[in-house]
């Protein structure tokens, strides 16, 4: 994280533009040459979206080595359907720099820090943005240096994500940037961002590891807040209040452990102890990976919830804002997948001869296109995909479908309203991944 809390009054949707002066190495100010102004555009593989026509602007966002101006919007694809198809999130960074390579590096650092805060706001993983275009943006230049790289744009079924609430994000950023604990919060939010990257059916073990690191990063700030709330002047007083012997050499770590368990994890001893043992076991190689994964499957979700609530509890937020942020439950942003189950009939006596040569095994090739995309109530997206299957079977082998399923990953099936455009409808799945 590179976002800093200086110049917070300019950070959220104010009219203050990019600085007209830059600090030199000797501490003096000099006017910015128009050729030093750059605009960098970066793409993030969604996780969140703004509605068509919506832009989110940040003027003078604190960053290193100087504040930057940021504008966010979603790229939409027009396929002639009822509504536009949401694709990548675009970060536009305006900054000053001595050259294009420096501009790319500074813009990437600012965008990655902002992506972590965005992820915390929507509680869904927003990938680290990748720069794809940059050019000199100063006024009245006769030539402009330009750079672009090839990127693969999204296609097919839109990715899972959560719509960005600009109001909640603005208040979250203001409070974060103004907080005296912003450095600690940055570390915790960075680890939480990494945990969200692994919030899927395959990655819960890594999600737990990063969530516990976020818990450790948050503990000193949470201890200071608790000490102040309880009216204690020193850590020793706080430790003694919690029954800790301050004559012991490790009393500070014992105090922080107690804060992690009783304050951030809200007294949930089972979740905290399981996560701590799993983290220690993974770090020191004293726990079997199968046992660690089992712990992660049981406790990662709760620990992530505690960490995010712990971050929000350290920020000065209006009750309505805090409640709005806390209401956003974890989202698994991994792609949806479709399954078909049925029976192979016909010339199937030889299990080695059912495939279309040169393959010995039978398989189906999937092609997914979109019949329609439209906005429904609460701006939710209704997607009507068309699935075409090419059967690579040996002559005389046929497939008779029995049921169709849609995989939601770790998301609740209740969040999706699935209707199959065929007579055989999907049955409710008991798969813990949340399939339906």
CSV table of C-alpha atoms in Angstrom, one decimal:
chain,number,residue,atom,x,y,z
A,1,UNK,CA,0.0,0.0,0.0
A,2,UNK,CA,1.3,3.4,-0.9
A,3,UNK,CA,-1.6,5.7,-0.1
A,4,UNK,CA,-0.7,8.1,2.7
A,5,UNK,CA,-2.9,10.4,4.7
A,6,UNK,CA,-1.4,13.8,3.9
A,7,UNK,CA,-3.6,16.2,2.0
A,8,UNK,CA,-6.7,14.3,3.0
A,9,UNK,CA,-8.8,17.4,2.5
A,10,UNK,CA,-8.1,17.1,-1.3
A,11,UNK,CA,-8.5,13.3,-1.5
A,12,UNK,CA,-12.2,12.8,-2.2
A,13,UNK,CA,-14.1,14.5,-5.0
A,14,UNK,CA,-12.9,18.1,-4.4
A,15,UNK,CA,-12.1,20.7,-7.0
A,16,UNK,CA,-8.4,20.8,-6.2
A,17,UNK,CA,-6.5,19.6,-9.3
A,18,UNK,CA,-3.0,18.1,-9.7
A,19,UNK,CA,-0.3,20.2,-8.0
A,20,UNK,CA,1.1,23.0,-10.1
A,21,UNK,CA,4.5,22.7,-8.4
A,22,UNK,CA,6.9,19.9,-7.5
A,23,UNK,CA,9.4,19.6,-4.7
A,24,UNK,CA,13.0,19.5,-5.8
A,25,UNK,CA,15.8,17.5,-4.1
A,26,UNK,CA,16.9,20.6,-2.1
A,27,UNK,CA,13.4,21.1,-0.7
A,28,UNK,CA,12.6,24.0,-3.1
A,29,UNK,CA,9.4,24.3,-5.2
A,30,UNK,CA,9.5,24.6,-8.9
A,31,UNK,CA,6.8,25.0,-11.6
A,32,UNK,CA,5.8,21.8,-13.3
A,33,UNK,CA,6.8,21.6,-17.0
A,34,UNK,CA,3.8,20.6,-19.1
A,35,UNK,CA,5.9,17.8,-20.6
A,36,UNK,CA,6.1,16.3,-17.1
A,37,UNK,CA,2.4,15.7,-17.0
A,38,UNK,CA,1.3,12.1,-17.8
A,39,UNK,CA,-1.9,10.1,-18.0
A,40,UNK,CA,-1.7,6.4,-17.4
A,41,UNK,CA,-4.6,4.0,-17.9
A,42,UNK,CA,-4.7,0.6,-16.1
A,43,UNK,CA,-7.1,-2.3,-16.3
A,44,UNK,CA,-8.3,-4.5,-13.4
A,45,UNK,CA,-10.2,-7.7,-14.1
A,46,UNK,CA,-13.3,-6.4,-12.3
A,47,UNK,CA,-14.5,-7.7,-8.9
A,48,UNK,CA,-16.6,-4.5,-8.9
A,49,UNK,CA,-18.4,-2.3,-11.3
A,50,UNK,CA,-19.8,1.2,-11.7
A,51,UNK,CA,-23.0,1.6,-13.6
A,52,UNK,CA,-22.9,2.9,-17.2
A,53,UNK,CA,-22.1,6.6,-17.3
A,54,UNK,CA,-20.8,6.6,-13.7
A,55,UNK,CA,-17.3,7.8,-12.9
A,56,UNK,CA,-15.6,8.0,-9.5
A,57,UNK,CA,-13.1,10.9,-9.2
A,58,UNK,CA,-10.4,11.4,-6.6
A,59,UNK,CA,-8.4,14.7,-6.8
A,60,UNK,CA,-5.0,15.0,-5.2
A,61,UNK,CA,-5.0,11.4,-3.8
A,62,UNK,CA,-2.0,11.1,-1.5
A,63,UNK,CA,0.6,8.8,-3.0
A,64,UNK,CA,4.4,8.6,-3.5
A,65,UNK,CA,6.2,10.7,-4.5
A,66,UNK,CA,3.4,13.2,-5.0
A,67,UNK,CA,-0.4,13.3,-5.0
A,68,UNK,CA,-2.2,11.9,-8.1
A,69,UNK,CA,-5.6,12.4,-9.7
A,70,UNK,CA,-7.6,9.3,-10.2
A,71,UNK,CA,-10.8,8.5,-12.2
A,72,UNK,CA,-12.5,5.1,-12.1
A,73,UNK,CA,-15.1,3.7,-14.5
A,74,UNK,CA,-16.1,0.4,-16.0
A,75,UNK,CA,-15.6,-0.6,-19.6
A,76,UNK,CA,-18.8,-1.8,-21.1
A,77,UNK,CA,-19.1,-3.9,-24.3
A,78,UNK,CA,-22.0,-3.3,-26.7
A,79,UNK,CA,-23.1,-6.5,-28.4
A,80,UNK,CA,-26.5,-5.1,-29.4
A,81,UNK,CA,-28.3,-6.8,-26.5
A,82,UNK,CA,-30.8,-5.2,-24.1
A,83,UNK,CA,-28.1,-3.7,-21.9
A,84,UNK,CA,-24.3,-3.2,-22.0
A,85,UNK,CA,-22.0,-6.0,-20.8
A,86,UNK,CA,-19.8,-4.9,-17.8
A,87,UNK,CA,-16.1,-5.8,-18.3
A,88,UNK,CA,-12.9,-4.5,-16.7
A,89,UNK,CA,-12.5,-1.7,-14.2
A,90,UNK,CA,-10.4,1.2,-15.7
A,91,UNK,CA,-8.1,3.3,-13.5
A,92,UNK,CA,-7.1,6.6,-15.1
A,93,UNK,CA,-4.1,8.2,-13.2
A,94,UNK,CA,-3.0,11.7,-13.9
A,95,UNK,CA,0.4,12.5,-12.4
A,96,UNK,CA,3.7,14.3,-12.9
A,97,UNK,CA,6.9,12.4,-13.8
A,98,UNK,CA,10.3,12.8,-15.4
A,99,UNK,CA,9.6,10.0,-17.9
A,100,UNK,CA,7.3,7.3,-19.1
A,101,UNK,CA,8.9,4.5,-17.1
A,102,UNK,CA,8.7,6.5,-13.9
A,103,UNK,CA,5.1,7.4,-14.7
A,104,UNK,CA,4.1,3.7,-15.2
A,105,UNK,CA,5.8,2.7,-11.9
A,106,UNK,CA,4.2,5.5,-9.9
A,107,UNK,CA,0.7,5.0,-11.4
A,108,UNK,CA,0.9,1.3,-10.8
A,109,UNK,CA,1.8,1.8,-7.2
A,110,UNK,CA,-1.1,4.2,-6.6
A,111,UNK,CA,-3.6,2.0,-8.4
A,112,UNK,CA,-2.6,-1.1,-6.6
A,113,UNK,CA,-3.0,0.6,-3.2
A,114,UNK,CA,-6.4,1.9,-4.3
A,115,UNK,CA,-7.5,-1.5,-5.5
A,116,UNK,CA,-6.8,-2.9,-2.0
A,117,UNK,CA,-9.1,-0.3,-0.5
A,118,UNK,CA,-11.7,-0.9,-3.2
A,119,UNK,CA,-11.6,-4.6,-2.4
A,120,UNK,CA,-12.2,-3.9,1.3
A,121,UNK,CA,-15.1,-1.6,0.4
A,122,UNK,CA,-17.0,-4.1,-1.7
A,123,UNK,CA,-15.6,-7.2,0.0
A,124,UNK,CA,-14.7,-8.8,-3.3
A,125,UNK,CA,-11.3,-9.2,-4.9
A,126,UNK,CA,-10.3,-6.4,-7.3
A,127,UNK,CA,-7.1,-7.5,-9.0
A,128,UNK,CA,-4.0,-5.4,-9.1
A,129,UNK,CA,-4.5,-3.1,-12.1
A,130,UNK,CA,-2.2,-3.6,-15.1
A,131,UNK,CA,-1.0,-0.5,-17.1
A,132,UNK,CA,-1.9,-0.7,-20.8
A,133,UNK,CA,-1.7,2.9,-22.1
A,134,UNK,CA,0.2,6.0,-21.2
A,135,UNK,CA,0.9,9.4,-22.8
A,136,UNK,CA,2.1,12.9,-22.0
A,137,UNK,CA,-1.0,14.9,-21.1
A,138,UNK,CA,0.3,18.5,-20.6
A,139,UNK,CA,-1.3,21.4,-22.4
A,140,UNK,CA,-0.2,22.6,-25.8
A,141,UNK,CA,2.5,20.1,-26.6
A,142,UNK,CA,3.4,19.7,-30.2
A,143,UNK,CA,4.5,16.1,-29.8
A,144,UNK,CA,3.5,13.6,-27.1
A,145,UNK,CA,5.3,10.5,-26.0
A,146,UNK,CA,3.0,7.5,-26.2
A,147,UNK,CA,3.1,3.9,-24.9
A,148,UNK,CA,0.6,1.0,-25.2
A,149,UNK,CA,0.8,-2.7,-24.5
A,150,UNK,CA,-1.3,-5.6,-25.7
A,151,UNK,CA,-3.9,-6.8,-23.2
A,152,UNK,CA,-6.5,-9.5,-23.3
A,153,UNK,CA,-9.9,-8.1,-22.9
A,154,UNK,CA,-12.7,-10.0,-21.2
A,155,UNK,CA,-15.4,-11.8,-23.2
A,156,UNK,CA,-18.2,-14.3,-22.6
A,157,UNK,CA,-20.2,-14.4,-19.4
A,158,UNK,CA,-19.5,-11.3,-17.2
A,159,UNK,CA,-17.4,-12.0,-14.1
A,160,UNK,CA,-18.9,-12.1,-10.7
A,161,UNK,CA,-18.5,-8.9,-8.7
A,162,UNK,CA,-20.4,-6.4,-6.6
A,163,UNK,CA,-21.5,-2.9,-7.7
A,164,UNK,CA,-19.4,-0.1,-6.2
A,165,UNK,CA,-21.3,2.2,-3.9
A,166,UNK,CA,-19.5,5.5,-4.6
A,167,UNK,CA,-20.8,7.1,-1.4
A,168,UNK,CA,-19.6,4.3,0.9
A,169,UNK,CA,-16.2,4.3,-0.9
A,170,UNK,CA,-15.7,8.0,-0.5
A,171,UNK,CA,-16.5,8.0,3.2
A,172,UNK,CA,-14.2,5.0,3.7
A,173,UNK,CA,-11.3,6.7,1.9
A,174,UNK,CA,-11.8,9.9,3.8
A,175,UNK,CA,-11.7,8.2,7.2
A,176,UNK,CA,-8.8,5.9,6.2
A,177,UNK,CA,-6.7,8.8,5.0
A,178,UNK,CA,-7.4,10.9,8.1
A,179,UNK,CA,-6.7,8.1,10.5
A,180,UNK,CA,-3.6,8.3,12.7
A,181,UNK,CA,-3.4,4.5,12.3
A,182,UNK,CA,-3.3,4.7,8.5
A,183,UNK,CA,0.1,2.9,8.3
A,184,UNK,CA,-1.1,-0.1,10.4
A,185,UNK,CA,-4.5,-0.1,8.6
A,186,UNK,CA,-2.6,-0.1,5.2
A,187,UNK,CA,-0.8,-3.3,6.2
A,188,UNK,CA,-3.9,-5.0,7.3
A,189,UNK,CA,-5.9,-3.9,4.2
A,190,UNK,CA,-3.0,-5.1,2.0
A,191,UNK,CA,-3.1,-8.6,3.6
A,192,UNK,CA,-6.9,-8.7,3.5
A,193,UNK,CA,-6.6,-7.9,-0.2
A,194,UNK,CA,-4.3,-10.8,-0.7
A,195,UNK,CA,-6.6,-13.1,1.3
A,196,UNK,CA,-9.6,-12.1,-1.0
A,197,UNK,CA,-7.5,-13.2,-4.0
A,198,UNK,CA,-7.6,-16.7,-2.6
A,199,UNK,CA,-11.2,-16.7,-1.5
A,200,UNK,CA,-12.4,-19.6,-3.7
A,201,UNK,CA,-12.8,-23.3,-3.5
A,202,UNK,CA,-9.1,-24.0,-4.2
A,203,UNK,CA,-7.4,-21.2,-2.2
A,204,UNK,CA,-8.9,-21.1,1.3
A,205,UNK,CA,-5.7,-22.2,2.8
A,206,UNK,CA,-3.9,-19.1,1.5
A,207,UNK,CA,-6.9,-17.0,2.4
A,208,UNK,CA,-6.5,-18.1,6.0
A,209,UNK,CA,-2.7,-17.4,6.0
A,210,UNK,CA,-3.1,-13.8,4.7
A,211,UNK,CA,-6.1,-13.2,7.0
A,212,UNK,CA,-4.0,-14.2,10.0
A,213,UNK,CA,-1.2,-11.9,8.9
A,214,UNK,CA,-3.8,-9.1,8.6
A,215,UNK,CA,-4.9,-9.9,12.1
A,216,UNK,CA,-1.4,-9.6,13.4
A,217,UNK,CA,-0.9,-6.3,11.5
A,218,UNK,CA,-4.1,-4.9,13.0
A,219,UNK,CA,-3.4,-5.9,16.7
A,220,UNK,CA,-1.2,-2.9,17.8
A,221,UNK,CA,-3.7,-0.4,16.5
A,222,UNK,CA,-6.6,-2.2,18.1
A,223,UNK,CA,-4.6,-2.3,21.4
A,224,UNK,CA,-4.1,1.4,21.3
A,225,UNK,CA,-7.8,2.0,20.6
A,226,UNK,CA,-8.8,-0.3,23.4
A,227,UNK,CA,-6.4,1.3,25.8
A,228,UNK,CA,-7.8,4.7,25.1
A,229,UNK,CA,-11.4,3.5,25.3
A,230,UNK,CA,-10.7,2.0,28.7
A,231,UNK,CA,-8.9,5.1,30.0
A,232,UNK,CA,-5.5,3.5,30.6
A,233,UNK,CA,-2.4,5.6,30.1
A,234,UNK,CA,0.1,2.8,29.5
A,235,UNK,CA,0.3,-0.7,27.9
A,236,UNK,CA,1.3,-2.0,31.3
A,237,UNK,CA,-2.0,-0.8,32.8
A,238,UNK,CA,-3.9,-2.3,29.9
A,239,UNK,CA,-2.1,-5.7,30.2
A,240,UNK,CA,-2.8,-5.9,34.0
A,241,UNK,CA,-6.4,-5.1,33.3
A,242,UNK,CA,-6.5,-8.2,31.1
A,243,UNK,CA,-4.8,-10.4,33.8
A,244,UNK,CA,-1.3,-10.4,32.2
A,245,UNK,CA,1.8,-10.6,34.4
A,246,UNK,CA,3.9,-7.7,33.2
A,247,UNK,CA,7.0,-9.0,34.8
A,248,UNK,CA,7.2,-11.7,32.1
A,249,UNK,CA,9.5,-11.0,29.2
A,250,UNK,CA,6.8,-11.7,26.6
A,251,UNK,CA,4.0,-9.7,28.2
A,252,UNK,CA,3.6,-7.3,25.3
A,253,UNK,CA,3.0,-10.2,22.9
A,254,UNK,CA,0.6,-11.8,25.4
A,255,UNK,CA,-1.3,-8.5,25.4
A,256,UNK,CA,-1.5,-8.3,21.6
A,257,UNK,CA,-2.6,-12.0,21.5
A,258,UNK,CA,-5.3,-11.2,24.0
A,259,UNK,CA,-6.4,-8.2,21.8
A,260,UNK,CA,-6.4,-10.4,18.7
A,261,UNK,CA,-8.6,-13.0,20.4
A,262,UNK,CA,-10.9,-10.9,22.6
A,263,UNK,CA,-11.2,-7.7,20.7
A,264,UNK,CA,-10.7,-8.3,16.9
A,265,UNK,CA,-12.1,-11.9,17.0
A,266,UNK,CA,-14.8,-10.8,19.4
A,267,UNK,CA,-14.0,-13.5,22.0
A,268,UNK,CA,-14.4,-16.3,19.5
A,269,UNK,CA,-11.8,-18.6,21.1
A,270,UNK,CA,-12.4,-21.5,18.8
A,271,UNK,CA,-11.8,-19.5,15.6
A,272,UNK,CA,-8.8,-17.6,17.0
A,273,UNK,CA,-7.0,-20.6,18.5
A,274,UNK,CA,-7.6,-22.7,15.3
A,275,UNK,CA,-6.3,-20.0,13.1
A,276,UNK,CA,-3.3,-19.3,15.4
A,277,UNK,CA,-2.3,-23.0,15.6
A,278,UNK,CA,-2.7,-23.4,11.8
A,279,UNK,CA,-0.6,-20.3,11.1
A,280,UNK,CA,2.2,-21.4,13.5
A,281,UNK,CA,2.1,-24.9,12.1
A,282,UNK,CA,2.3,-23.7,8.5
A,283,UNK,CA,5.2,-21.3,9.3
A,284,UNK,CA,7.2,-23.8,11.2
A,285,UNK,CA,6.3,-26.9,9.2
A,286,UNK,CA,4.8,-28.6,12.2
A,287,UNK,CA,1.3,-29.3,10.8
A,288,UNK,CA,0.3,-31.5,7.9
A,289,UNK,CA,-1.0,-29.6,4.9
A,290,UNK,CA,-4.2,-31.6,4.9
A,291,UNK,CA,-4.9,-30.6,8.5
A,292,UNK,CA,-4.1,-26.9,7.6
A,293,UNK,CA,-6.5,-27.0,4.7
A,294,UNK,CA,-9.2,-28.5,6.9
A,295,UNK,CA,-8.7,-25.7,9.4
A,296,UNK,CA,-8.9,-23.2,6.6
A,297,UNK,CA,-12.1,-24.6,5.2
A,298,UNK,CA,-13.7,-24.4,8.7
A,299,UNK,CA,-12.4,-21.0,9.9
A,300,UNK,CA,-11.2,-18.8,7.0
A,301,UNK,CA,-14.6,-17.1,6.4
A,302,UNK,CA,-15.1,-16.2,10.1
A,303,UNK,CA,-11.5,-14.8,10.4
A,304,UNK,CA,-11.9,-12.7,7.3
A,305,UNK,CA,-15.1,-11.3,8.7
A,306,UNK,CA,-13.4,-10.4,12.0
A,307,UNK,CA,-10.5,-8.8,10.3
A,308,UNK,CA,-12.6,-6.6,8.0
A,309,UNK,CA,-14.9,-5.6,11.0
A,310,UNK,CA,-11.7,-4.8,13.0
A,311,UNK,CA,-10.5,-2.4,10.3
A,312,UNK,CA,-13.8,-0.7,10.1
A,313,UNK,CA,-14.1,-0.4,13.9
A,314,UNK,CA,-10.8,1.6,13.9
A,315,UNK,CA,-12.2,4.1,11.5
A,316,UNK,CA,-14.3,7.1,12.3
A,317,UNK,CA,-17.5,6.3,10.3
A,318,UNK,CA,-21.1,7.3,10.6
A,319,UNK,CA,-23.2,4.4,11.9
A,320,UNK,CA,-25.1,4.1,8.6
A,321,UNK,CA,-21.9,4.0,6.7
A,322,UNK,CA,-20.4,1.3,8.9
A,323,UNK,CA,-23.6,-0.8,8.7
A,324,UNK,CA,-23.6,-0.4,4.9
A,325,UNK,CA,-20.0,-1.6,4.7
A,326,UNK,CA,-20.5,-4.5,7.1
A,327,UNK,CA,-23.6,-5.7,5.3
A,328,UNK,CA,-21.4,-6.7,2.3
A,329,UNK,CA,-20.6,-10.3,2.8
A,330,UNK,CA,-17.6,-12.1,1.1
A,331,UNK,CA,-17.8,-12.6,-2.6
A,332,UNK,CA,-16.0,-15.4,-4.5
A,333,UNK,CA,-15.1,-13.7,-7.8
A,334,UNK,CA,-13.9,-16.8,-9.6
A,335,UNK,CA,-15.8,-17.6,-12.8
A,336,UNK,CA,-19.1,-19.5,-12.8
A,337,UNK,CA,-19.0,-22.9,-14.4
A,338,UNK,CA,-21.5,-25.2,-15.9
A,339,UNK,CA,-21.7,-29.0,-15.4
A,340,UNK,CA,-23.7,-31.6,-17.2
A,341,UNK,CA,-24.4,-35.1,-15.9
A,342,UNK,CA,-26.0,-38.0,-17.8
A,343,UNK,CA,-25.2,-41.3,-19.5
A,344,UNK,CA,-23.3,-42.5,-22.5
A,345,UNK,CA,-25.2,-45.1,-24.5
A,346,UNK,CA,-24.7,-47.0,-27.8
A,347,UNK,CA,-21.3,-48.4,-28.6
A,348,UNK,CA,-19.9,-48.1,-25.1
A,349,UNK,CA,-18.8,-51.7,-24.3
A,350,UNK,CA,-15.1,-50.8,-24.8
A,351,UNK,CA,-14.2,-48.0,-22.4
A,352,UNK,CA,-11.0,-47.4,-24.4
A,353,UNK,CA,-12.8,-46.9,-27.7
A,354,UNK,CA,-15.5,-44.2,-26.9
A,355,UNK,CA,-13.5,-41.2,-28.0
A,356,UNK,CA,-13.2,-39.5,-31.4
A,357,UNK,CA,-9.8,-40.4,-32.8
A,358,UNK,CA,-7.0,-39.7,-31.9
A,359,UNK,CA,-8.5,-39.5,-28.4
A,360,UNK,CA,-9.4,-42.7,-26.5
A,361,UNK,CA,-11.8,-40.8,-24.2
A,362,UNK,CA,-15.1,-39.1,-25.0
A,363,UNK,CA,-15.4,-35.4,-24.2
A,364,UNK,CA,-17.6,-32.3,-25.0
A,365,UNK,CA,-16.2,-29.0,-26.3
A,366,UNK,CA,-18.1,-26.0,-24.8
A,367,UNK,CA,-18.8,-22.7,-26.6
A,368,UNK,CA,-20.7,-20.1,-24.6
A,369,UNK,CA,-22.2,-17.0,-26.1
A,370,UNK,CA,-24.8,-14.4,-24.9
A,371,UNK,CA,-28.4,-14.3,-26.0
A,372,UNK,CA,-29.1,-11.3,-23.8
A,373,UNK,CA,-27.9,-9.2,-20.9
A,374,UNK,CA,-30.3,-6.8,-19.1
A,375,UNK,CA,-30.6,-4.8,-15.8
A,376,UNK,CA,-33.3,-5.9,-13.5
A,377,UNK,CA,-34.4,-4.7,-10.0
A,378,UNK,CA,-31.6,-3.2,-7.8
A,379,UNK,CA,-29.4,-2.9,-11.0
A,380,UNK,CA,-28.7,-6.6,-10.8
A,381,UNK,CA,-27.6,-8.2,-14.1
A,382,UNK,CA,-29.7,-10.9,-15.7
A,383,UNK,CA,-27.6,-12.9,-18.2
A,384,UNK,CA,-29.0,-15.3,-20.8
A,385,UNK,CA,-26.1,-17.5,-22.1
A,386,UNK,CA,-26.3,-19.9,-25.0
A,387,UNK,CA,-24.3,-23.1,-24.6
A,388,UNK,CA,-23.3,-25.1,-27.6
A,389,UNK,CA,-21.7,-28.5,-27.1
A,390,UNK,CA,-19.6,-30.3,-29.7
A,391,UNK,CA,-19.5,-34.0,-28.9
A,392,UNK,CA,-16.1,-35.6,-29.6
A,393,UNK,CA,-17.4,-39.2,-29.4
A,394,UNK,CA,-16.6,-42.3,-31.4
A,395,UNK,CA,-19.2,-43.3,-34.0
A,396,UNK,CA,-22.2,-44.9,-32.3
A,397,UNK,CA,-21.7,-43.2,-28.9
A,398,UNK,CA,-24.4,-40.9,-27.7
A,399,UNK,CA,-24.8,-38.7,-24.6
A,400,UNK,CA,-28.2,-38.5,-22.8
A,401,UNK,CA,-28.3,-35.6,-20.4
A,402,UNK,CA,-29.9,-36.1,-17.0
A,403,UNK,CA,-29.2,-32.8,-15.1
A,404,UNK,CA,-27.4,-29.5,-15.5
A,405,UNK,CA,-25.7,-27.5,-12.7
A,406,UNK,CA,-24.2,-24.1,-12.3
A,407,UNK,CA,-21.1,-23.7,-10.0
A,408,UNK,CA,-21.0,-20.6,-7.8
A,409,UNK,CA,-17.9,-21.4,-5.9
A,410,UNK,CA,-18.0,-20.2,-2.2
A,411,UNK,CA,-21.0,-17.9,-2.9
A,412,UNK,CA,-24.4,-18.7,-1.6
A,413,UNK,CA,-26.7,-20.2,-4.2
A,414,UNK,CA,-29.5,-17.9,-2.8
A,415,UNK,CA,-27.7,-14.9,-4.4
A,416,UNK,CA,-28.4,-16.4,-7.9
A,417,UNK,CA,-31.7,-16.9,-9.6
A,418,UNK,CA,-31.0,-19.7,-12.1
A,419,UNK,CA,-33.5,-20.8,-14.8
A,420,UNK,CA,-32.5,-23.4,-17.4
A,421,UNK,CA,-34.0,-22.9,-20.9
A,422,UNK,CA,-34.7,-26.6,-21.2
A,423,UNK,CA,-37.1,-29.1,-19.7
A,424,UNK,CA,-34.7,-30.8,-17.3
A,425,UNK,CA,-34.0,-28.2,-14.6
A,426,UNK,CA,-31.1,-28.4,-12.1
A,427,UNK,CA,-31.7,-30.0,-8.8
A,428,UNK,CA,-30.4,-28.3,-5.6
A,429,UNK,CA,-26.9,-29.5,-4.9
A,430,UNK,CA,-25.5,-30.5,-1.5
A,431,UNK,CA,-22.0,-29.6,-2.7
A,432,UNK,CA,-20.4,-27.4,-0.1
A,433,UNK,CA,-19.0,-25.2,-2.8
A,434,UNK,CA,-22.4,-23.7,-3.3
A,435,UNK,CA,-23.5,-25.3,-6.5
A,436,UNK,CA,-27.1,-25.3,-7.6
